[in-house]
Structure formats: C-alpha cells, structure tokens
PDB file of C-alpha atoms in Angstrom:
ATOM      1  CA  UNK A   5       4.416 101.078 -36.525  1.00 71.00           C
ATOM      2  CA  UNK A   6       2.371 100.534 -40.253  1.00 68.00           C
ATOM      3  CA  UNK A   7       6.384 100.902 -41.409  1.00 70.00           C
ATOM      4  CA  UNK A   8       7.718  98.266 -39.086  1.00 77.00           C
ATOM      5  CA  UNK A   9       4.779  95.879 -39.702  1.00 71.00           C
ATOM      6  CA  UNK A  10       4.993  96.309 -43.244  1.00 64.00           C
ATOM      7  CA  UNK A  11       9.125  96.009 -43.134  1.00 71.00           C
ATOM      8  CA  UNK A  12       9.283  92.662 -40.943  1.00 78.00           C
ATOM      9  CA  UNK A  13       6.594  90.643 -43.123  1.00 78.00           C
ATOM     10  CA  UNK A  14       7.739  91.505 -46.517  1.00 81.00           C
ATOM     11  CA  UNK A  15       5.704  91.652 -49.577  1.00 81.00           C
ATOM     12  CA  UNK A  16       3.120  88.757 -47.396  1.00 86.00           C
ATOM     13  CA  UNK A  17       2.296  91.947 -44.751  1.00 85.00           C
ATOM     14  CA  UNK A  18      -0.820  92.542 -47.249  1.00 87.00           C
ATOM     15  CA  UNK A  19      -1.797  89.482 -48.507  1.00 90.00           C
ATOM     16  CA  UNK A  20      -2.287  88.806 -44.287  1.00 90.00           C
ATOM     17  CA  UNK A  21      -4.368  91.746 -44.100  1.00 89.00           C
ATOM     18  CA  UNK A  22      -6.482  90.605 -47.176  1.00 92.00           C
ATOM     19  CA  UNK A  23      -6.752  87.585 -45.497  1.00 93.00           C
ATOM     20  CA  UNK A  24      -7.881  88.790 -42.365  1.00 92.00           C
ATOM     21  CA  UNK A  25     -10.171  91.400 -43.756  1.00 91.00           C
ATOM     22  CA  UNK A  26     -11.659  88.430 -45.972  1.00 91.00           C
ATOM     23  CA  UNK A  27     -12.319  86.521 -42.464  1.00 92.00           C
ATOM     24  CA  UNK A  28     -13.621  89.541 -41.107  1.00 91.00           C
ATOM     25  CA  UNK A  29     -16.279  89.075 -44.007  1.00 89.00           C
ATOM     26  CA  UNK A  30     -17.871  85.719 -42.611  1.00 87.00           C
ATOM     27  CA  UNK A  31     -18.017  87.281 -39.304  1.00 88.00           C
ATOM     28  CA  UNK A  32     -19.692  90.521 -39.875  1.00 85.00           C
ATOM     29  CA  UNK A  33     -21.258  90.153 -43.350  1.00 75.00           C
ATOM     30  CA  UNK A  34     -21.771  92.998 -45.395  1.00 77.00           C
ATOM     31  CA  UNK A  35     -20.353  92.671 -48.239  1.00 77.00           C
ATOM     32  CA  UNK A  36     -18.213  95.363 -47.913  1.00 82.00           C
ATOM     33  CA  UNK A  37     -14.551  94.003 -46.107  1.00 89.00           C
ATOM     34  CA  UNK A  38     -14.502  91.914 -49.135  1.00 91.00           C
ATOM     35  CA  UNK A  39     -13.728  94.763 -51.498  1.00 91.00           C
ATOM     36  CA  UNK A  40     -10.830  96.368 -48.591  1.00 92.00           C
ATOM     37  CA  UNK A  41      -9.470  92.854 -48.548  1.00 93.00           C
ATOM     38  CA  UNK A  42      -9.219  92.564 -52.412  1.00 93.00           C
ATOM     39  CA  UNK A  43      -7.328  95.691 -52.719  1.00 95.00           C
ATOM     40  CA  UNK A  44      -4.754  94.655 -50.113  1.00 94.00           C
ATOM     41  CA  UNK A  45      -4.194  91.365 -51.535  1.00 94.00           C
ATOM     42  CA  UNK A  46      -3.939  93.482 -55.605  1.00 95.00           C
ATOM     43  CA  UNK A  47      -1.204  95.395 -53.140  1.00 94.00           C
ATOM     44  CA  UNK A  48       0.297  91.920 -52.003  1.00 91.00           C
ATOM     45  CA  UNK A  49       0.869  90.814 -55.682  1.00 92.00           C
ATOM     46  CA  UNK A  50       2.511  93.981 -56.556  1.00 93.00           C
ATOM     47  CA  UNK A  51       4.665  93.837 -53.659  1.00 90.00           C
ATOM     48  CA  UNK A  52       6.030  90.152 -54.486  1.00 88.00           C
ATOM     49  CA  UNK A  53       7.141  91.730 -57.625  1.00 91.00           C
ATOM     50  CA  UNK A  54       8.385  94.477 -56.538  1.00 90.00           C
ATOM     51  CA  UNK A  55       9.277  94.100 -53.349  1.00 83.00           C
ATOM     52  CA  UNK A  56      13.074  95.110 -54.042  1.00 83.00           C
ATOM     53  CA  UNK A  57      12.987  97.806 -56.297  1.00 87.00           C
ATOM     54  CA  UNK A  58      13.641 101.298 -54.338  1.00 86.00           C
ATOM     55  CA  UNK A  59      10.506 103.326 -54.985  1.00 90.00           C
ATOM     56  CA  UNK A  60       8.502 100.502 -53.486  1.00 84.00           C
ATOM     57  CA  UNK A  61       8.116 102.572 -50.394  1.00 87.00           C
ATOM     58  CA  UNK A  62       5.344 101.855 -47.855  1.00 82.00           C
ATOM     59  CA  UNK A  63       3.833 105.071 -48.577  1.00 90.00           C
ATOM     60  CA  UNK A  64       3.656 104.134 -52.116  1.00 92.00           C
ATOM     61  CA  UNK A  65       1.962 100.925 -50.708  1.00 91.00           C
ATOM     62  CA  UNK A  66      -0.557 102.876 -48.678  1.00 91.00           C
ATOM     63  CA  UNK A  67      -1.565 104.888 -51.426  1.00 95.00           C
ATOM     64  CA  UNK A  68      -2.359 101.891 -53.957  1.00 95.00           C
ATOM     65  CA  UNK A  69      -3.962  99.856 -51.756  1.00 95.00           C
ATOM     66  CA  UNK A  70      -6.320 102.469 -50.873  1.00 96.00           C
ATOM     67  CA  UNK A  71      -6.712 103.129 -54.709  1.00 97.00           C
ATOM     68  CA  UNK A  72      -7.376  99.275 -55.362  1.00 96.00           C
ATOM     69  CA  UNK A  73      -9.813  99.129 -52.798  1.00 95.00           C
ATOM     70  CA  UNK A  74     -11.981 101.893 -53.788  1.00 95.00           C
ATOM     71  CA  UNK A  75     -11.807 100.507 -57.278  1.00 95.00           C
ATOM     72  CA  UNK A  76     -12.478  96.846 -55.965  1.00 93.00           C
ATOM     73  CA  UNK A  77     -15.742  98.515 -54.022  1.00 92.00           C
ATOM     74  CA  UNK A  78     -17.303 100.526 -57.013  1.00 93.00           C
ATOM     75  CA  UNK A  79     -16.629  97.579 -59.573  1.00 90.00           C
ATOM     76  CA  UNK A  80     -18.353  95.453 -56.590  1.00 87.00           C
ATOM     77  CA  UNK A  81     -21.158  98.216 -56.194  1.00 85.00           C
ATOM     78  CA  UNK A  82     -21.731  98.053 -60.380  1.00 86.00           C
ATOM     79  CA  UNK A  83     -21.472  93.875 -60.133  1.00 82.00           C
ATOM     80  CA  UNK A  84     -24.512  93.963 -57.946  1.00 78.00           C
ATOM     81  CA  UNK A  85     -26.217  96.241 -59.212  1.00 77.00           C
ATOM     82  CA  UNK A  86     -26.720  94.427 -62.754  1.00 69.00           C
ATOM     83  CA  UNK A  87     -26.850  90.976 -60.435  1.00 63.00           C
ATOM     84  CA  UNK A  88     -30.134  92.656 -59.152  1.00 60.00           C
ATOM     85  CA  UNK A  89     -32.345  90.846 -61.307  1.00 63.00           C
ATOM     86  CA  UNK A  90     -36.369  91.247 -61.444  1.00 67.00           C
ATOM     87  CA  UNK A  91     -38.144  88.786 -59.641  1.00 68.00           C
ATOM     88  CA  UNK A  92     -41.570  87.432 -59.527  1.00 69.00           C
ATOM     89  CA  UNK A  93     -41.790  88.200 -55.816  1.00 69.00           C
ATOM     90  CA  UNK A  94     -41.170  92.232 -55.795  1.00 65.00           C
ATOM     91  CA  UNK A  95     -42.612  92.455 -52.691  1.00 65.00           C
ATOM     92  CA  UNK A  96     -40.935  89.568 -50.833  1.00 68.00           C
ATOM     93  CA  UNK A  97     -39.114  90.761 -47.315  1.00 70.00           C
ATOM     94  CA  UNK A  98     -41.518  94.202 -48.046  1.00 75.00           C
ATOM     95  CA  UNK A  99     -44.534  92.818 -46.072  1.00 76.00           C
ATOM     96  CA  UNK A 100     -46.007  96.110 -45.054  1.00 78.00           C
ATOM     97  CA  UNK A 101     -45.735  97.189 -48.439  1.00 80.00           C
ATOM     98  CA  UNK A 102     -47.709  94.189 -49.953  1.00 80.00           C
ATOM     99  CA  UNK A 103     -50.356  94.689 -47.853  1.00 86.00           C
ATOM    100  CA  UNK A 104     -51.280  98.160 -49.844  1.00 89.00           C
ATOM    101  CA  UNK A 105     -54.390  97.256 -51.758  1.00 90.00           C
ATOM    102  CA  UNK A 106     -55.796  94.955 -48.772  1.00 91.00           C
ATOM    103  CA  UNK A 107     -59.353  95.838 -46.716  1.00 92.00           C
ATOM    104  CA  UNK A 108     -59.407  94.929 -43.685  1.00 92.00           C
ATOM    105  CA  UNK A 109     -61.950  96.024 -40.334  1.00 92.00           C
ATOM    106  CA  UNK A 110     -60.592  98.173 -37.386  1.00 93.00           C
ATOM    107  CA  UNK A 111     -60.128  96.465 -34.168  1.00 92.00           C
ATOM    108  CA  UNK A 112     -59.021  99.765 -32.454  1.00 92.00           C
ATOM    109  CA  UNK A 113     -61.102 103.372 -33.665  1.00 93.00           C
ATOM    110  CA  UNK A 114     -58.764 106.101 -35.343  1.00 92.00           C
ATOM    111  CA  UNK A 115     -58.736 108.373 -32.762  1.00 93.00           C
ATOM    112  CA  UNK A 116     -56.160 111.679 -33.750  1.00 91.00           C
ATOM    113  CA  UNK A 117     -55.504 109.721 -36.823  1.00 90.00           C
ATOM    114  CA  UNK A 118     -53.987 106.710 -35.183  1.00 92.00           C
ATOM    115  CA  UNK A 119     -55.792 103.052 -34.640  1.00 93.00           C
ATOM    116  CA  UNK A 120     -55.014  99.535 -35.542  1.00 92.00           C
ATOM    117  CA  UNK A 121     -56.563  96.710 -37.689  1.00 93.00           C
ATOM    118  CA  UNK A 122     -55.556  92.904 -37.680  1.00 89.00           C
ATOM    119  CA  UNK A 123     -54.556  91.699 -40.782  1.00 87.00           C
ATOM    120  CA  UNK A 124     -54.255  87.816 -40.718  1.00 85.00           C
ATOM    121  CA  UNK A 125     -52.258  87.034 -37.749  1.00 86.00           C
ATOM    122  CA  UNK A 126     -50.506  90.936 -36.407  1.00 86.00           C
ATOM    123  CA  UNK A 127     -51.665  93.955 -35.411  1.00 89.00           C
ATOM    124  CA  UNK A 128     -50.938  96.835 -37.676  1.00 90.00           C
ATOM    125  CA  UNK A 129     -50.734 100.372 -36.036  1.00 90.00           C
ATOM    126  CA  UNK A 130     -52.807 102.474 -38.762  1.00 93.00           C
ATOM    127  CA  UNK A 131     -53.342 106.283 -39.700  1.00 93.00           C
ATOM    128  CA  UNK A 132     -56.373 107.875 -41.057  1.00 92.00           C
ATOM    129  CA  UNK A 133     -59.218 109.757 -40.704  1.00 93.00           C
ATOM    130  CA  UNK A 134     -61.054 109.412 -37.541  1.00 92.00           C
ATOM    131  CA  UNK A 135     -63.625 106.271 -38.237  1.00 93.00           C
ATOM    132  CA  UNK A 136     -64.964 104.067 -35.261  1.00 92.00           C
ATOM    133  CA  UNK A 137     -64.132 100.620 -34.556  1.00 91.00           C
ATOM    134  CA  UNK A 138     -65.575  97.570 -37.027  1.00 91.00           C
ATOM    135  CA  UNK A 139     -65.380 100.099 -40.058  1.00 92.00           C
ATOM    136  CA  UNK A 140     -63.944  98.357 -43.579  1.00 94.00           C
ATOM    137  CA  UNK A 141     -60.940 100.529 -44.058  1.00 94.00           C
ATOM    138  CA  UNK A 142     -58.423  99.702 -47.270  1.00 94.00           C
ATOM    139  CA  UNK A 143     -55.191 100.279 -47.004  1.00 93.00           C
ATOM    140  CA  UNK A 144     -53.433 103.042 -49.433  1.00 93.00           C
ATOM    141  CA  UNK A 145     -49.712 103.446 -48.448  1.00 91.00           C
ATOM    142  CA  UNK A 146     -47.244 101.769 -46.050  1.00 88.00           C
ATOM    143  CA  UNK A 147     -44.221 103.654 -44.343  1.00 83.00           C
ATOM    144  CA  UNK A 148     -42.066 101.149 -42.276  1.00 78.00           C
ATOM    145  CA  UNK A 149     -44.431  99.674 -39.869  1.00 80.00           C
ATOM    146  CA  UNK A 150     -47.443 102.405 -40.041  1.00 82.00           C
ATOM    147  CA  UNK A 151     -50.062 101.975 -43.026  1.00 91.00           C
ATOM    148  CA  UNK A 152     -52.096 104.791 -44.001  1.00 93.00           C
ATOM    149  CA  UNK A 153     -55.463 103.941 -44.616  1.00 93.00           C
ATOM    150  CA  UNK A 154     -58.963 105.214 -46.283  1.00 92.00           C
ATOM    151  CA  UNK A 155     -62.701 104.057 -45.474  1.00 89.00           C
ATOM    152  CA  UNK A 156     -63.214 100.970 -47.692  1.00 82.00           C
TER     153      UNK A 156
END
C-alpha cells in the first residue's frame, strides 16, 4: 500500500504528507509533528530530483525520511533549548512553587501530617507535623499541588 501511494503521487507523495503532518501541528500542538513533517518534505525535495534515477526506491525513501526527521527533531530539541532564555519571572506558571517562603495560618489542623491553609484566594492541601488549627505555619517545599510546611 506505502508502495502504491508513494508510486501514483510521484515525488509530491511526501511533500503531501509534510503538509498534512504540518496541519496536524495547529490541531494538536506540540511541537513535535513539525519536525516528522520537515523530514518528509527534505524527502519530497530529494525525490523531485531524483525521482527517475533507479536506486530511488521507496525503501530508500522510507529510510531517509525517517533519518531527516530524527535529525529535524534533535536540531529542533537543541533550537529550543538555547531559545530558553532566563526570565525575570522564574516562577511564572509554577504557582505552588512561588509560594515556598510564604506564612500563612491553618484553616484545617494537621492531623497524620495532612491539613490545609488558605493562601489568598485557594485552599492548599498541606503536610507537616501535627499543629492545631490558627497556628502560623511557613511553607518550605512544594510538590505538585501538596506544600510541605514547618511551624512559622
């Protein structure tokens, strides 16, 4: 079937696939089609030049494209990662890690190490040391939703 496909659009069989995994992109971002899709469209330009020639076989096809697009996603992989500048908000989309530092009161007692505190407008779920409620706890350490926290 990949054969037939391949055989009845010519050399334009990949530059449609880039295409459509490049469409694919704006509909599930992830940045991660984009680097498939430029490896079959690096496969489309060899195949308009080559397209003729007898060793340009489809398994010679399959091979580069899956060549250029593991290339395209670990050049894409080392773009980004020097893209990923410092910024002045470190903690930005990190809430429950910006909030290590903070006092607050506990509205619930830690009772088997688990209680909860309100910290301007949510509930946090915290662990601890058993303390009743209305003790000045600070917070120490964050993991995911759950902050660890010490008497203040």
């Amino acid at each position: 079937m990949f054969a037939r496909i391949i055989t009845e659009l010519g050399p334009w069989s990949w530059w449609v696939l880039g295409m459509i995994l490049l469409a694919a992109e704006l509909i599930m971002p992830g940045v991660f089609l984009v680097w498939i899709g430029v490896g079959a469209i690096l496969t489309g330009a060899l195949s308009l030049l080559f397209w003729e020639m007898g060793f340009w076989t489809w398994q010679l096809q399959a091979v580069l494209f899956a060549v250029f697009a593991g290339a395209a996603a670990l050049a894409g992989r080392r773009l980004f990662k020097r893209l990923d500048a410092d910024t002045d908000e470190p903690m930005l989309n990190q809430r429950s890690a910006s909030l290590v530092g903070r006092t607050a009161v506990l509205q619930e007692p830690i009772r088997e190490g688990r209680g909860r505190i309100k910290l301007d407008d949510t509930f946090w779920t915290v662990e601890g040391p058993d303390l009743p409620a209305g003790t000045r706890v600070k917070i120490v350490a964050s993991s995911g939703r759950d902050l660890t926290v010490d008497a203040a």
